[in-house]
Amino acid sequence: MFYTVKELIEQSHAFPSVAALMVHTEVENSTRTEAQVRHLMSRNLEVMERSVKEGIAGVKSVTGLTGGEAKKLDAYVTSGQFMSGKPIMEAVRNAVAVNEVNAKMGLICATPTAGSAGVLAGVLLAMRDRLHLSHDQQLDFLFTAGAFGLVIANNAGIAGAEGGCQEEVGSASAMAAAALVTANGGTVEQAATAVAITLQNMLGLVCDPVAGLVEVPCVKRNALGASQAMISADMALAGCISVIPADEVIEAVNRVGMQLPATLRETGEGGLATTPTGLRLKEEIFGK
Amino acid sequence: MPDVRFHSVFDIIGPVMVGPSSSHTAGAARIGKVVRDIFGEAPETITIYLYESFAKTYRGHGTDVALVAGLLGMAPDDPHLPESMKLAYDQGIKVSFVPKSDKVDHPNTAHIVLQKGDHRLAVTGVSIGGGNIQITEINGFKISLSMGQPTYITIHEDVPGMIAQVTKIFSDAGINIGTMTVTRESKGEQAIMIIETDDYQDDILAKLKQLPHMVNVTYFE
């Protein structure tokens, strides 16, 4: 087992890939065989695919606060009039799709949480054809993301209630960035750099859901988180480095998370949740 | 070494679940399911005390719906999870929620009390993120139970020889016990054993259940 990014990098050198290290570690720590572990991950991938498809077709949340924007983004991408680039816009669309399905109490795969489930599925499904990833390579993408996610989870956390959105969409984006780097032929060191770059930019991001719902701003933070994962991965692959090492960035995430007041940790008592519109929506949905 | 709370890649990639929140929906459903499994039968009344983030946002996240779904025996990916309140009502189960303002160790904490006639169970569960949970208290006993490893919980009469009989079953099967907690309400009343093992075998549960003075045994992973 690896507890730091440094250990993850060192141990991975004895394996063909980070994914192989993750599968090996999982088999050692559980009662499952390698085939069972890969089969379970395959089921997760299926649910990710379904949730993206369902969201793009158009859904509405239980409260009516979110929904229908993945469909709009799909039409926009198809129109070809976007500025940033097709892979990024598809990742953004997919991320919105998953989180819209999540908000309507549909079936999703938490990566690492439900509130941040759009990022990883979003980038993987946008990039798998472009990177010619086989089914097994797509599973490896998820194992790589999971390996880096485990380190973040054990050294900081993955719950907005504990450490803010920096630990939810922040960790999801960092995991996705790392997996993108290795899927595109980068080294594990470059993957670690992508993790560091992503988390640095998310540092301090608060968790302030309007009416306490995983809808606003969560859906759009997933979209922007997916775009950041793509950019961080590209920067790392270009050879950019992180001055602060990944492990130290994760430690900073943990420290900042503990310093965040309870009002900004998923209680719905601060940030966007207590804007005039946020308060009005809360009253409309739940009464006084 | 950090405080290692997450052990499996599926703690991070997964679970597959009904939205909207892994802590507040999937974690809550898992807590409910564990409590129901320990209780061993359908309760007549369910009282749920909610703390901190659970207390403040339980309606919006479907925490209430998910806890009840778990207490009805549903898993976090059960498509009927959103209808749990109606299902509980149809089964004649009385459900009440009590948001509390007391400070607790973790923001997502629920204290659940189940009752059927004289049969009563009180459990405190914590949702630590990503759908992962910990059980921290059973009937007033402080315990530490993290899901993800083969775990047996026995509820039995507090009579001499129970521990020896239980451990013999594991030893005969060649299964190593990793950790074991034994605790009781008061002398001669009901006691609880929580046993975490390195492996699982199909017939262990039945053998444990057949022991004299055994009230209930549950298995989790």
XYZ file of C-alpha atoms in Angstrom:
509
model
C 0.000 0.000 0.000
C 1.131 3.554 -0.690
C 0.268 6.467 1.559
C 1.932 9.369 -0.223
C 2.405 10.412 -3.830
C 6.134 9.841 -3.326
C 5.484 6.226 -2.274
C 3.014 5.784 -5.126
C 5.672 6.885 -7.625
C 8.401 4.693 -6.099
C 6.219 1.585 -5.868
C 4.826 2.043 -9.372
C 8.320 1.665 -10.847
C 8.171 -2.054 -9.987
C 5.030 -2.359 -12.159
C 4.235 -1.660 -15.799
C 1.911 1.200 -14.731
C 0.219 2.989 -11.830
C -2.948 1.070 -12.737
C -1.107 -2.244 -12.365
C 0.176 -1.167 -8.936
C -3.363 -0.191 -7.915
C -4.836 -3.533 -9.019
C -2.038 -5.430 -7.265
C -2.580 -3.419 -4.056
C -6.347 -3.955 -4.212
C -5.942 -7.727 -4.556
C -3.512 -7.741 -1.600
C -5.821 -5.691 0.623
C -9.108 -7.410 -0.222
C -10.526 -10.886 -0.563
C -10.997 -10.385 -4.313
C -9.043 -11.773 -7.258
C -7.635 -9.591 -10.042
C -10.444 -10.714 -12.370
C -13.072 -9.746 -9.776
C -11.452 -6.364 -9.204
C -11.429 -5.599 -12.936
C -14.995 -6.841 -13.297
C -16.198 -4.553 -10.500
C -14.478 -1.598 -12.105
C -16.085 -2.524 -15.395
C -19.509 -2.191 -13.765
C -18.552 1.274 -12.507
C -17.566 2.256 -16.045
C -20.918 1.037 -17.391
C -22.797 3.202 -14.902
C -20.653 6.212 -15.856
C -21.469 5.676 -19.538
C -25.181 5.353 -18.831
C -25.326 8.458 -16.645
C -23.598 10.588 -19.313
C -26.030 9.356 -21.949
C -29.051 9.895 -19.718
C -28.003 13.439 -18.820
C -27.324 14.480 -22.422
C -30.800 13.292 -23.397
C -32.143 15.834 -20.885
C -33.241 15.478 -17.254
C -34.766 17.671 -14.544
C -33.782 17.547 -10.858
C -36.195 16.658 -8.056
C -36.425 20.336 -7.055
C -36.316 21.739 -10.592
C -33.239 23.796 -9.685
C -30.981 22.101 -12.235
C -31.279 20.003 -15.374
C -31.435 20.355 -19.129
C -28.087 22.090 -19.545
C -26.152 19.039 -20.716
C -28.645 18.928 -23.566
C -28.001 22.602 -24.338
C -24.255 22.040 -24.246
C -24.624 19.075 -26.597
C -26.429 21.227 -29.148
C -23.776 23.925 -28.744
C -20.915 21.482 -29.254
C -22.672 20.046 -32.310
C -23.096 23.563 -33.740
C -19.294 23.898 -33.826
C -19.346 27.534 -32.677
C -17.376 26.979 -29.465
C -14.139 28.803 -28.685
C -12.157 26.630 -26.265
C -11.960 23.311 -28.097
C -14.068 20.272 -28.774
C -12.511 17.801 -26.281
C -12.890 20.277 -23.421
C -16.454 21.174 -24.379
C -17.395 17.493 -24.561
C -15.849 16.863 -21.146
C -17.799 19.834 -19.776
C -21.038 18.559 -21.332
C -20.483 15.061 -19.953
C -19.680 16.342 -16.469
C -22.863 18.419 -16.409
C -24.831 15.399 -17.654
C -23.679 13.136 -14.807
C -24.339 15.715 -12.110
C -27.770 16.518 -13.499
C -28.614 12.821 -13.296
C -27.232 12.785 -9.749
C -29.456 15.720 -8.747
C -32.563 13.912 -9.974
C -31.696 10.920 -7.753
C -30.608 8.848 -10.732
C -27.913 6.164 -10.728
C -24.290 7.380 -10.838
C -20.841 6.160 -9.843
C -19.288 8.312 -7.092
C -15.745 9.415 -8.087
C -14.745 10.080 -5.344
C -18.141 11.391 -4.244
C -21.550 11.795 -5.848
C -21.265 15.589 -5.775
C -18.070 15.321 -7.834
C -19.084 12.341 -9.992
C -19.119 14.273 -13.270
C -15.441 15.115 -13.583
C -13.829 11.707 -14.090
C -16.630 10.231 -16.210
C -16.743 13.511 -18.139
C -13.102 13.575 -19.198
C -12.787 9.826 -19.760
C -15.755 9.655 -22.112
C -14.612 12.776 -23.965
C -11.097 11.437 -24.490
C -11.363 7.665 -24.854
C -11.928 7.628 -28.599
C -9.399 10.378 -29.233
C -6.761 8.456 -27.251
C -7.915 5.124 -28.783
C -8.371 3.575 -25.330
C -9.425 -0.076 -25.297
C -11.902 -1.275 -22.660
C -8.988 -2.453 -20.474
C -7.190 0.863 -20.904
C -10.346 2.680 -19.809
C -10.400 0.547 -16.667
C -6.714 1.394 -16.160
C -7.650 5.070 -16.446
C -10.026 4.581 -13.499
C -7.480 2.573 -11.466
C -4.886 5.320 -11.981
C -7.379 7.967 -10.879
C -8.286 5.813 -7.882
C -4.636 5.414 -6.859
C -4.046 9.155 -6.680
C -7.502 9.611 -5.123
C -6.644 7.219 -2.291
C -3.577 9.266 -1.396
C -5.603 12.500 -1.391
C -8.416 10.864 0.623
C -6.068 9.540 3.303
C -3.984 12.702 3.651
C -6.725 15.310 3.269
C -10.272 14.054 2.634
C -12.988 13.774 0.022
C -16.045 15.171 1.814
C -17.172 18.764 1.355
C -18.523 18.598 4.890
C -14.990 17.929 6.152
C -12.818 20.144 4.009
C -14.877 22.061 1.453
C -15.216 21.633 -2.304
C -11.421 21.686 -2.691
C -11.613 18.139 -1.312
C -14.541 17.078 -3.512
C -14.380 18.573 -7.007
C -10.744 19.408 -6.222
C -9.775 15.792 -5.628
C -11.930 14.579 -8.546
C -10.205 17.010 -10.910
C -6.742 16.093 -9.637
C -7.517 12.384 -10.065
C -8.801 12.984 -13.592
C -5.741 15.068 -14.500
C -3.392 12.296 -13.349
C -5.284 9.638 -15.288
C -5.311 11.800 -18.422
C -1.538 12.221 -18.244
C -0.834 8.483 -18.062
C -3.509 7.655 -20.662
C -1.755 10.041 -23.032
C 1.637 8.408 -22.519
C 2.982 10.666 -19.763
C 5.084 9.477 -16.846
C 3.861 8.907 -13.286
C 5.962 11.928 -12.244
C 4.070 14.059 -14.780
C 0.790 12.656 -13.422
C 1.835 13.778 -9.941
C 2.602 17.215 -11.337
C -0.884 17.405 -12.853
C -2.332 16.534 -9.429
C -0.287 19.297 -7.800
C -1.215 21.925 -10.400
C -4.921 21.109 -10.179
C -5.143 21.114 -6.385
C -3.186 24.361 -6.134
C -5.796 26.081 -8.244
C -8.683 24.561 -6.270
C -7.098 25.303 -2.867
C -9.586 26.935 -0.545
C -12.648 26.250 -2.693
C -15.609 26.295 -0.323
C -18.648 24.005 -0.183
C -21.691 26.259 -0.167
C -24.659 24.440 -1.717
C -27.791 26.523 -2.230
C -30.575 25.148 -0.009
C -28.095 22.430 1.005
C -28.718 20.676 -2.311
C -26.054 19.044 -4.484
C -27.103 21.209 -7.435
C -25.984 24.851 -7.310
C -23.064 25.425 -7.725
C -22.033 21.729 -7.738
C -23.101 20.890 -11.300
C -21.094 23.726 -12.839
C -18.111 23.215 -10.549
C -17.904 19.707 -12.010
C -17.932 21.178 -15.519
C -15.155 23.640 -14.744
C -13.290 20.983 -12.757
C -13.296 18.745 -15.839
C -11.867 21.555 -17.966
C -9.143 22.184 -15.359
C -8.207 18.515 -15.356
C -7.641 18.671 -19.112
C -5.541 21.858 -18.899
C -3.455 20.608 -15.954
C -2.772 17.361 -17.802
C -1.693 19.277 -20.904
C 0.565 21.539 -18.829
C 2.206 18.570 -17.131
C 2.675 16.808 -20.479
C 4.246 19.992 -21.873
C 6.924 19.601 -19.235
C 5.712 22.242 -16.764
C 6.586 21.421 -13.184
C 4.979 22.195 -9.838
C 7.298 24.151 -7.549
C 5.456 22.754 -4.527
C 5.511 18.918 -4.610
C 2.155 17.091 -4.817
C 2.387 15.675 -1.272
C 2.917 19.142 0.175
C 0.019 20.542 -1.838
C -2.232 17.775 -0.468
C -1.039 18.611 3.037
C -1.984 22.244 2.396
C -5.438 21.141 1.212
C -5.874 19.285 4.492
C -4.720 22.275 6.565
C -6.912 24.732 4.684
C -9.842 22.326 5.008
C -9.517 22.302 8.773
C -9.300 26.091 8.830
C -12.529 26.512 6.846
C -15.400 27.568 9.101
C -18.387 25.221 9.370
C -20.499 27.721 7.406
C -18.400 26.903 4.322
C -18.390 23.138 4.726
C -21.638 21.865 3.207
C -23.934 23.281 5.860
C -25.585 25.620 3.359
C -24.947 28.506 5.772
C -22.455 30.578 3.821
C -21.114 31.551 0.404
C -23.589 31.247 -2.471
C -26.132 29.589 -0.166
C -26.659 32.834 1.774
C -26.876 35.229 -1.182
C -30.334 36.838 -1.511
C -31.204 34.466 -4.358
C -29.782 31.468 -2.510
C -31.875 32.235 0.556
C -35.003 32.854 -1.521
C -34.615 29.509 -3.329
C -34.162 27.712 -0.029
C -37.407 29.209 1.227
C -39.244 28.365 -1.990
C -38.089 24.747 -1.869
C -38.383 23.967 1.835
C -40.563 26.737 3.296
C -39.463 28.875 6.233
C 1.819 7.615 8.360
C -1.503 9.390 7.973
C -4.748 8.393 9.605
C -5.659 5.786 6.990
C -9.400 5.757 6.510
C -9.629 4.617 2.899
C -8.230 1.247 1.907
C -9.792 0.238 -1.385
C -9.797 1.727 -4.870
C -13.569 1.213 -4.748
C -13.771 3.660 -1.833
C -12.654 6.235 -4.405
C -14.105 4.925 -7.689
C -17.548 3.979 -6.449
C -19.979 3.164 -5.068
C -22.596 2.983 -7.778
C -25.459 4.758 -6.101
C -28.653 6.731 -6.380
C -27.801 10.460 -6.081
C -27.426 13.151 -4.961
C -24.745 12.872 -2.248
C -22.311 10.074 -1.435
C -21.989 11.212 2.187
C -25.604 12.136 2.692
C -27.359 9.601 0.462
C -25.167 6.529 -0.153
C -23.384 6.719 3.211
C -26.705 7.254 4.946
C -28.271 4.278 3.171
C -25.302 2.103 4.135
C -25.564 3.154 7.780
C -29.282 2.346 7.701
C -28.658 -1.054 6.124
C -26.016 -2.019 8.693
C -28.323 -1.000 11.543
C -31.176 -3.000 10.035
C -28.934 -6.046 9.571
C -27.837 -5.892 13.208
C -31.456 -5.461 14.340
C -32.396 -8.500 12.274
C -36.093 -7.735 11.723
C -38.402 -4.962 10.581
C -38.790 -2.335 13.322
C -42.111 -0.827 14.448
C -40.608 2.563 15.144
C -37.549 4.341 13.802
C -36.179 7.425 15.545
C -33.269 9.166 13.893
C -31.204 11.871 15.592
C -29.188 13.952 13.126
C -26.093 16.013 13.925
C -24.221 18.910 12.300
C -24.187 18.751 8.469
C -26.693 15.858 8.563
C -28.987 17.970 10.767
C -28.728 21.052 8.555
C -29.101 19.553 5.077
C -30.803 16.208 5.543
C -33.880 17.042 3.505
C -32.055 18.503 0.518
C -29.647 15.610 0.236
C -32.241 12.932 0.750
C -30.423 11.811 3.924
C -33.770 11.093 5.559
C -35.003 9.094 2.560
C -31.705 7.200 2.309
C -31.460 6.308 6.015
C -34.994 4.940 5.944
C -34.290 3.062 2.695
C -31.302 1.408 4.373
C -33.391 0.615 7.446
C -35.876 -1.105 5.128
C -32.980 -3.219 3.861
C -32.197 -1.391 0.620
C -28.680 -0.931 -0.778
C -27.456 2.501 -1.991
C -28.036 1.523 -5.649
C -31.610 0.331 -5.142
C -33.824 2.103 -7.708
C -36.671 2.216 -5.136
C -34.533 4.213 -2.691
C -36.296 7.532 -3.452
C -39.669 5.975 -2.448
C -38.551 4.738 0.995
C -40.785 7.052 3.045
C -43.905 5.819 1.301
C -42.757 2.195 1.606
C -42.169 2.630 5.358
C -45.601 4.201 5.734
C -47.212 1.339 3.781
C -45.504 -1.164 6.119
C -46.884 0.658 9.148
C -43.442 1.737 10.395
C -43.438 4.984 12.363
C -40.514 7.212 11.429
C -39.381 10.386 13.182
C -36.406 12.703 12.704
C -34.812 14.810 15.404
C -32.225 17.366 14.231
C -29.797 18.068 17.102
C -27.531 21.051 17.683
C -25.017 19.185 19.906
C -21.367 19.119 18.830
C -20.101 15.701 17.708
C -16.780 14.380 16.407
C -17.762 14.206 12.754
C -20.083 16.468 10.737
C -22.121 13.635 9.218
C -23.408 11.721 12.211
C -26.711 9.907 12.786
C -27.902 8.189 15.939
C -30.581 5.638 15.100
C -32.952 3.958 17.526
C -35.037 0.988 16.344
C -37.763 -0.601 18.395
C -40.079 -3.556 18.037
C -41.873 -4.497 21.241
C -39.122 -4.997 23.853
C -36.449 -5.355 21.181
C -34.492 -2.095 21.043
C -31.283 -1.151 19.270
C -29.414 2.161 19.298
C -26.526 2.705 16.887
C -24.423 5.718 15.990
C -23.116 5.830 12.442
C -20.835 8.280 10.687
C -20.574 8.945 6.968
C -16.942 9.841 6.293
C -17.160 10.690 2.589
C -17.499 8.943 -0.742
C -20.188 6.639 0.646
C -17.823 5.173 3.246
C -19.076 4.778 6.794
C -18.016 3.995 10.330
C -20.108 2.625 13.189
C -19.014 4.249 16.440
C -21.535 3.094 19.030
C -23.938 0.196 19.576
C -26.379 0.298 22.526
C -24.208 2.767 24.370
C -20.977 0.839 23.754
C -18.274 2.859 22.054
C -16.873 0.800 19.212
C -14.889 1.387 16.069
C -16.084 -0.428 13.026
C -15.017 0.480 9.502
C -16.735 -1.265 6.669
C -14.734 -2.888 3.905
C -13.330 -5.946 5.689
C -15.109 -9.222 6.611
C -16.892 -8.393 9.864
C -19.166 -10.469 12.100
C -21.341 -8.934 14.789
C -22.912 -11.229 17.368
C -25.555 -10.294 19.870
C -25.707 -12.963 22.576
C -26.609 -13.642 26.174
C -23.808 -12.752 28.568
C -23.012 -16.280 29.795
C -19.627 -17.999 30.335
C -17.972 -19.684 27.360
C -19.452 -17.635 24.532
C -16.132 -16.145 23.418
C -14.434 -19.554 23.433
C -17.224 -21.135 21.384
C -17.226 -18.329 18.835
C -13.462 -18.195 18.395
C -13.353 -21.997 18.076
C -15.569 -21.802 15.004
C -13.113 -19.403 13.352
C -10.096 -21.382 14.452
C -11.586 -24.692 13.167
C -12.181 -23.007 9.808
C -8.584 -21.759 9.707
C -9.691 -18.143 9.651
C -7.542 -15.544 11.348
C -9.249 -12.932 13.536
C -7.764 -9.463 12.951
C -9.518 -7.479 15.655
C -12.179 -8.377 18.189
C -14.253 -6.240 20.525
C -16.413 -7.695 23.293
C -18.764 -5.488 25.195
C -21.996 -5.676 27.195
C -24.739 -3.578 28.707
C -24.375 -4.945 32.234
C -23.431 -8.283 33.795
C -25.671 -11.163 32.689
C -27.574 -9.191 30.072
C -26.966 -8.983 26.335
C -23.447 -8.687 25.020
C -21.984 -7.889 21.626
C -18.909 -9.218 19.846
C -17.492 -7.473 16.821
C -15.031 -9.655 14.962
C -12.995 -8.525 11.961
C -11.400 -11.404 10.090
C -8.899 -11.792 7.257
C -11.090 -14.157 5.227
C -14.683 -15.142 4.674
C -16.254 -18.608 4.548
C -19.825 -19.366 3.538
C -20.849 -21.607 6.443
C -19.442 -19.591 9.376
C -22.547 -17.447 9.772
C -24.857 -20.481 10.083
C -22.519 -22.146 12.600
C -22.429 -19.018 14.760
C -26.215 -18.707 14.646
C -26.642 -22.296 15.884
C -24.719 -21.669 19.119
C -26.865 -21.802 22.270
C -27.506 -18.368 23.859
C -26.854 -16.658 20.513
C -29.528 -14.021 19.789
C -28.431 -12.763 16.384
C -25.408 -12.756 14.110
C -24.793 -10.519 11.128
C -22.069 -10.410 8.515
C -20.784 -7.405 6.585
C -18.052 -6.608 4.195
